[in-house]
Tab-separated table of C-alpha atoms in Angstrom:
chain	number	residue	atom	x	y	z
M	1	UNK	CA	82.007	-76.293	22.621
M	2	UNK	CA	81.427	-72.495	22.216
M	3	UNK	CA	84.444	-71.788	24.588
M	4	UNK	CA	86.637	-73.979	22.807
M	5	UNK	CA	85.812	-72.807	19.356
M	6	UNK	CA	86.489	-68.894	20.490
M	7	UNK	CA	89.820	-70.116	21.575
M	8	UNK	CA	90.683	-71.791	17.951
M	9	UNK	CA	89.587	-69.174	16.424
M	10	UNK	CA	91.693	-66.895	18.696
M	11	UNK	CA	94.666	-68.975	18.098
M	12	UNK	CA	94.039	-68.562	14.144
M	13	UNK	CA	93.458	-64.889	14.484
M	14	UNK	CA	96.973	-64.587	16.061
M	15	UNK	CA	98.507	-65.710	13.311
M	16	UNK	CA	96.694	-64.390	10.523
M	17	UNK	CA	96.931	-60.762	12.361
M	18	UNK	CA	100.429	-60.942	15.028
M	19	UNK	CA	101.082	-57.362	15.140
M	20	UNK	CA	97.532	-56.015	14.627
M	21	UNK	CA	95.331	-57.870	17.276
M	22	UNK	CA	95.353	-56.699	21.060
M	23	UNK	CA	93.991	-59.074	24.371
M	24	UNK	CA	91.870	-57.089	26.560
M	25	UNK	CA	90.552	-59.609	28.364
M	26	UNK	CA	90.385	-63.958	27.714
M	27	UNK	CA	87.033	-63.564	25.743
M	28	UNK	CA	87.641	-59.480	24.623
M	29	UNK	CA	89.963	-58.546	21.967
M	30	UNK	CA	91.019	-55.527	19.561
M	31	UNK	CA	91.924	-55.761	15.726
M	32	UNK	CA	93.725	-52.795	14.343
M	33	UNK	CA	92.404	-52.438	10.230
M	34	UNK	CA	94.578	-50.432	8.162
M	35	UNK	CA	92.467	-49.292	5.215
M	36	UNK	CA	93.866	-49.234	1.617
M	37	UNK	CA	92.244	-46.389	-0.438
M	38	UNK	CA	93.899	-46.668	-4.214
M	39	UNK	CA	95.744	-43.559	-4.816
M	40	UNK	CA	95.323	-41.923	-2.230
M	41	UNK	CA	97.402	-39.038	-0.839
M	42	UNK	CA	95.797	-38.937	2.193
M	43	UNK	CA	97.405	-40.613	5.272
M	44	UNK	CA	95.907	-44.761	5.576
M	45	UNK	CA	92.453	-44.424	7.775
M	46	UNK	CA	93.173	-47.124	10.746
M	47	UNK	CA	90.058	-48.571	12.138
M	48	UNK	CA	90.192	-50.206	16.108
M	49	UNK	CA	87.120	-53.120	15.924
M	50	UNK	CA	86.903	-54.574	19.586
M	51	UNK	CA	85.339	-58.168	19.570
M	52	UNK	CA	83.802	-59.411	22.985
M	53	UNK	CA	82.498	-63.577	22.864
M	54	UNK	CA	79.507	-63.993	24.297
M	55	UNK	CA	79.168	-67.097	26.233
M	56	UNK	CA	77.022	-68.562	23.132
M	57	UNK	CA	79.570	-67.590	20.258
M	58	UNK	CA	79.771	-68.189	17.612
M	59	UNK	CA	75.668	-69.760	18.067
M	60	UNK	CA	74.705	-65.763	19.217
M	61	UNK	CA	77.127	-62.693	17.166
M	62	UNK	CA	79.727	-61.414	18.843
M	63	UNK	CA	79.694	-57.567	20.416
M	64	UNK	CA	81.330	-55.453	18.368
M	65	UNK	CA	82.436	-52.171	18.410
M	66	UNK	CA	84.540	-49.532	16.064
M	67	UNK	CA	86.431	-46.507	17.154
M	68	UNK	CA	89.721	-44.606	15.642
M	69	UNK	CA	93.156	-44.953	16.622
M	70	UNK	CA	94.212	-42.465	18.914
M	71	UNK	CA	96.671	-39.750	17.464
M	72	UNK	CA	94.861	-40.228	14.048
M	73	UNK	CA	94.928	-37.819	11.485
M	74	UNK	CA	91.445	-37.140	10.151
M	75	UNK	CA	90.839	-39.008	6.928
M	76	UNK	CA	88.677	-35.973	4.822
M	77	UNK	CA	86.166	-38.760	3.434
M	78	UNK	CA	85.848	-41.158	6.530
M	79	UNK	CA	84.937	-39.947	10.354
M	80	UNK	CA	84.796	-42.991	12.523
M	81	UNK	CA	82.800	-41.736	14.992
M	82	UNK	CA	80.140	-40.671	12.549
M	83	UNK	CA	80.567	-43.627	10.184
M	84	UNK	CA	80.643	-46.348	12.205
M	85	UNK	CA	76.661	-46.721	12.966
M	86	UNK	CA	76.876	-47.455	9.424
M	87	UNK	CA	79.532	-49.684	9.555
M	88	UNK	CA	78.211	-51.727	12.083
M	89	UNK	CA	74.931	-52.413	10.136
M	90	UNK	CA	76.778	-53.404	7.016
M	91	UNK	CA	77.535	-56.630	8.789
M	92	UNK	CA	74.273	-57.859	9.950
M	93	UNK	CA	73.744	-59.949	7.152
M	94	UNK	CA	77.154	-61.364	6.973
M	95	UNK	CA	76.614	-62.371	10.914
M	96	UNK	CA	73.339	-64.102	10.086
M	97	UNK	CA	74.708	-65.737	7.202
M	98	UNK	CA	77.891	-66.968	9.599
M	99	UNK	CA	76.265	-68.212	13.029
M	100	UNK	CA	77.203	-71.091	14.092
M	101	UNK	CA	80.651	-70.931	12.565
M	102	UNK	CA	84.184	-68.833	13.242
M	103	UNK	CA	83.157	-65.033	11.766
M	104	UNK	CA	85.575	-63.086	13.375
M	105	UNK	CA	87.750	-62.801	9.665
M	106	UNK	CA	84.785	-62.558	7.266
M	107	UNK	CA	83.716	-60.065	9.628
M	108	UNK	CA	87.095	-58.007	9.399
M	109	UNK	CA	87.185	-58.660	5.728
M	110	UNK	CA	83.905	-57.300	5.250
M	111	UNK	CA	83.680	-54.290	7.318
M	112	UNK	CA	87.936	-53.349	5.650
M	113	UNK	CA	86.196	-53.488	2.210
M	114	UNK	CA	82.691	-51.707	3.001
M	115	UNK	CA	84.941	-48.537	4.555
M	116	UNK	CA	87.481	-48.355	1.894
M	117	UNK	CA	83.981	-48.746	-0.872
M	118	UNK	CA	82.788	-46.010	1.194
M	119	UNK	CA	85.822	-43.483	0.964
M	120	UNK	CA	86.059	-44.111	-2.973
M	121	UNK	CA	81.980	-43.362	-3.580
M	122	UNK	CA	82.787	-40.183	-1.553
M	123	UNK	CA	85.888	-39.101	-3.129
M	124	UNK	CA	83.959	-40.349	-6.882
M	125	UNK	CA	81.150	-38.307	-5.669
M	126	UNK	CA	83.146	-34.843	-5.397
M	127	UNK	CA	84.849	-35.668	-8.560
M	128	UNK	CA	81.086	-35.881	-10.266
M	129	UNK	CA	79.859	-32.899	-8.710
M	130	UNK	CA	83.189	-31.034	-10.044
M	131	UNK	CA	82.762	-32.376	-13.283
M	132	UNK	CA	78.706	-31.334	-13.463
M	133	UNK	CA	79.774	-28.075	-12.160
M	134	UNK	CA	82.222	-27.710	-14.843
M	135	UNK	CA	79.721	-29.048	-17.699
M	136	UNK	CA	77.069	-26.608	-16.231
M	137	UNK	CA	79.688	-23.401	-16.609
M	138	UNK	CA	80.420	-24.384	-19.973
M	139	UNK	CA	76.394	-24.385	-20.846
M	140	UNK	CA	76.093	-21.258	-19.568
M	141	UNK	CA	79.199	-19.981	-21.799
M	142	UNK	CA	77.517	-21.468	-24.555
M	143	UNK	CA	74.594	-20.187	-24.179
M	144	UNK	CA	75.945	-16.505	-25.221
M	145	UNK	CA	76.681	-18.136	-28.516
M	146	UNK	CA	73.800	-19.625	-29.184
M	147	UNK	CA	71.210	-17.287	-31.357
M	148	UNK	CA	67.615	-16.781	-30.021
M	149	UNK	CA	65.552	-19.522	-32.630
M	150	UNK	CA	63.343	-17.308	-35.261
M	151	UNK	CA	59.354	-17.340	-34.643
M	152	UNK	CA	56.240	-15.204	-35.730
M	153	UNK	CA	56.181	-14.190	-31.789
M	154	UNK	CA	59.831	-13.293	-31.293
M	155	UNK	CA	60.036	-11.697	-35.213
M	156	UNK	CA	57.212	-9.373	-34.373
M	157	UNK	CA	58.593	-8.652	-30.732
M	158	UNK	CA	62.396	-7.921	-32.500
M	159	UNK	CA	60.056	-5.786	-34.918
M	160	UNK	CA	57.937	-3.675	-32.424
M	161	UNK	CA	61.361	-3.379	-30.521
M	162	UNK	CA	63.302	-2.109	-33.517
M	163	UNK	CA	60.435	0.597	-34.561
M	164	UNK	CA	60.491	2.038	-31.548
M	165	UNK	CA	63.751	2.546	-30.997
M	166	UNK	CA	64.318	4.169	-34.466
M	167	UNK	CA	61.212	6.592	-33.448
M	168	UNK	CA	62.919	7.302	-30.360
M	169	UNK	CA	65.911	8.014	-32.465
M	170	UNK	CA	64.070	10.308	-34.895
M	171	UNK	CA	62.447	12.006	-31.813
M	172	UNK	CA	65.878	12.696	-30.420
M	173	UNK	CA	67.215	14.136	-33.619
M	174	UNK	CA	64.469	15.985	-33.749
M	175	UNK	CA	65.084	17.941	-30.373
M	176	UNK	CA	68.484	18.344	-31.088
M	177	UNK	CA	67.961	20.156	-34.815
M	178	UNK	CA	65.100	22.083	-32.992
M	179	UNK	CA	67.454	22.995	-30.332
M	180	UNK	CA	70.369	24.325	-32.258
M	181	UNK	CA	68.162	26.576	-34.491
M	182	UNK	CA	66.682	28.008	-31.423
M	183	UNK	CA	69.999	28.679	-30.165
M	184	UNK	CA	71.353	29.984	-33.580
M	185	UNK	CA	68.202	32.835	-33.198
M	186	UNK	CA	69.049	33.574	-29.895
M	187	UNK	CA	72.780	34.403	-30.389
M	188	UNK	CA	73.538	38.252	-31.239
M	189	UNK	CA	75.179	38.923	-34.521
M	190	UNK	CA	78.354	40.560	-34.322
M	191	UNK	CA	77.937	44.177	-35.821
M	192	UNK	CA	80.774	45.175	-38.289
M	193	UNK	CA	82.336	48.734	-39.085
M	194	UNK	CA	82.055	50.104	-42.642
M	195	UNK	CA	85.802	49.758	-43.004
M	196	UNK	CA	85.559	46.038	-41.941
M	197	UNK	CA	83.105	44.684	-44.164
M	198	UNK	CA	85.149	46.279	-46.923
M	199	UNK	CA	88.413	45.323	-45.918
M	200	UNK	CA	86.620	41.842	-45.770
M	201	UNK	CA	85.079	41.858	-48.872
M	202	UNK	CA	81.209	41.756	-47.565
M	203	UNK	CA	80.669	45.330	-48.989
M	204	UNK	CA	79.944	43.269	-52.572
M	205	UNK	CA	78.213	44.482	-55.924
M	206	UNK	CA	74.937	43.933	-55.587
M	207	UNK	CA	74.215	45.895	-52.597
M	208	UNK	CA	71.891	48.477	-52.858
M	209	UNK	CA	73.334	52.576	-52.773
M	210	UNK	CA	71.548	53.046	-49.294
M	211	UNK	CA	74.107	50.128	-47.980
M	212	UNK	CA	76.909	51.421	-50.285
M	213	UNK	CA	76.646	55.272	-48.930
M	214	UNK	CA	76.492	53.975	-45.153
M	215	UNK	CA	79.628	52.136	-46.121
M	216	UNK	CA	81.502	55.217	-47.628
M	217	UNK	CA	80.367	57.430	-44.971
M	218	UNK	CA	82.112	55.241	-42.473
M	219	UNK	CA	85.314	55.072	-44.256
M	220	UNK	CA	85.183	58.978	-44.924
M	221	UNK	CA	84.421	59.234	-41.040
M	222	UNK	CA	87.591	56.536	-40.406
M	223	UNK	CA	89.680	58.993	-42.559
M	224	UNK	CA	88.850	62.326	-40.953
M	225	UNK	CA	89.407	60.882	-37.787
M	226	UNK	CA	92.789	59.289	-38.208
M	227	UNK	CA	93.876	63.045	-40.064
């Protein structure tokens, strides 16, 4: 009976799938599986599953195997060749919950919906770790924002901060009025004629008549000289 229930169900498959199914040999066959990933931009991942009877089937699974179309563009959330070990296993229990009976459907049903499931976690898992990355940035921002919370500790560490840098300060100011009265002593007056300090008015009353006969001395000497 196991010969005659892998043609049936070869017969059925032909219909159900006329332009996606392949003969290889009378008991080896290939099912293309065009995946349909909602919204997706990306060009339709097509998966090749090759189905071999055994001479048990369907008593003992089939031999399956799962490769890429050739010529396929790359899907960016499904690789085939890396995938399909994974695949595979997903159908282990739907095999042991279908010997005995016609599986070679369920098992194309299954293993269509596990691989599109499978591109949708990993394009919901980029959009999560965008979205975290995103939420974390904005923390971050907010964190600039958000005020340092008032203790004893961090009052008395503000305080010890803030007297020292006003005694720095003070020091500072210090050095610098120390430094330009050092450097006001050090600079040499400028020495004025007799004729200058009266023509600028620093020969005043008040001065005593040693200053005030130096001064007319100098003019009379300015005078002479000039006749």
């Amino acid at each position: 009976m196991g010969r005659e229930d892998q043609i049936e169900e070869r017969e059925v498959l032909d219909s159900i799938f006329p332009d996606e199914i392949t003969d290889i040999s009378e008991t080896e066959y290939r099912i293309s599986i065009a995946l349909d990933i909602p919204d997706d931009k990306e060009e339709p991942p097509i998966m090749l599953l090759t189905v071999r009877y055994p001479e048990e089937y369907p008593d003992k699974a089939p031999f399956l195997e799962l490769s890429a179309s050739q010529n396929a563009i790359p899907h960016p959330h499904l690789n085939i060749a890396e995938d399909k070990e994974q695949l595979l296993r997903g159908l282990d229990a739907t095999i042991e919950e279908n010997l005995g009976i016609a599986m070679v459907f369920t098992l194309v049903s299954t293993l269509k919906e596990a691989a599109e499931q499978l591109v949708l976690d990993r394009k919901a898992a980029i959009v999560k770790a965008h979205e975290e990355a995103v939420l974390a940035a904005e923390r971050e921002e907010n964190k600039k924002f958000q005020g340092t919370p008032v203790t004893r500790e961090t009052f008395l560490k503000w305080r010890e901060t803030f007297l020292k840098e006003m005694e720095e300060g003070r020091i500072r100011e210090e050095e610098e009025r120390l430094a330009e009265l050092k450097k006001a002593r050090i600079k040499e007056p400028t020495k004025l004629t007799g004729k200058q300090l009266w023509e600028r008015g620093l020969a005043a009353a008040g001065q005593d008549e040693a200053d005030d006969d130096t001064v007319i001395e100098e003019i009379q000497r300015l005078e002479v000289g000039e006749n």
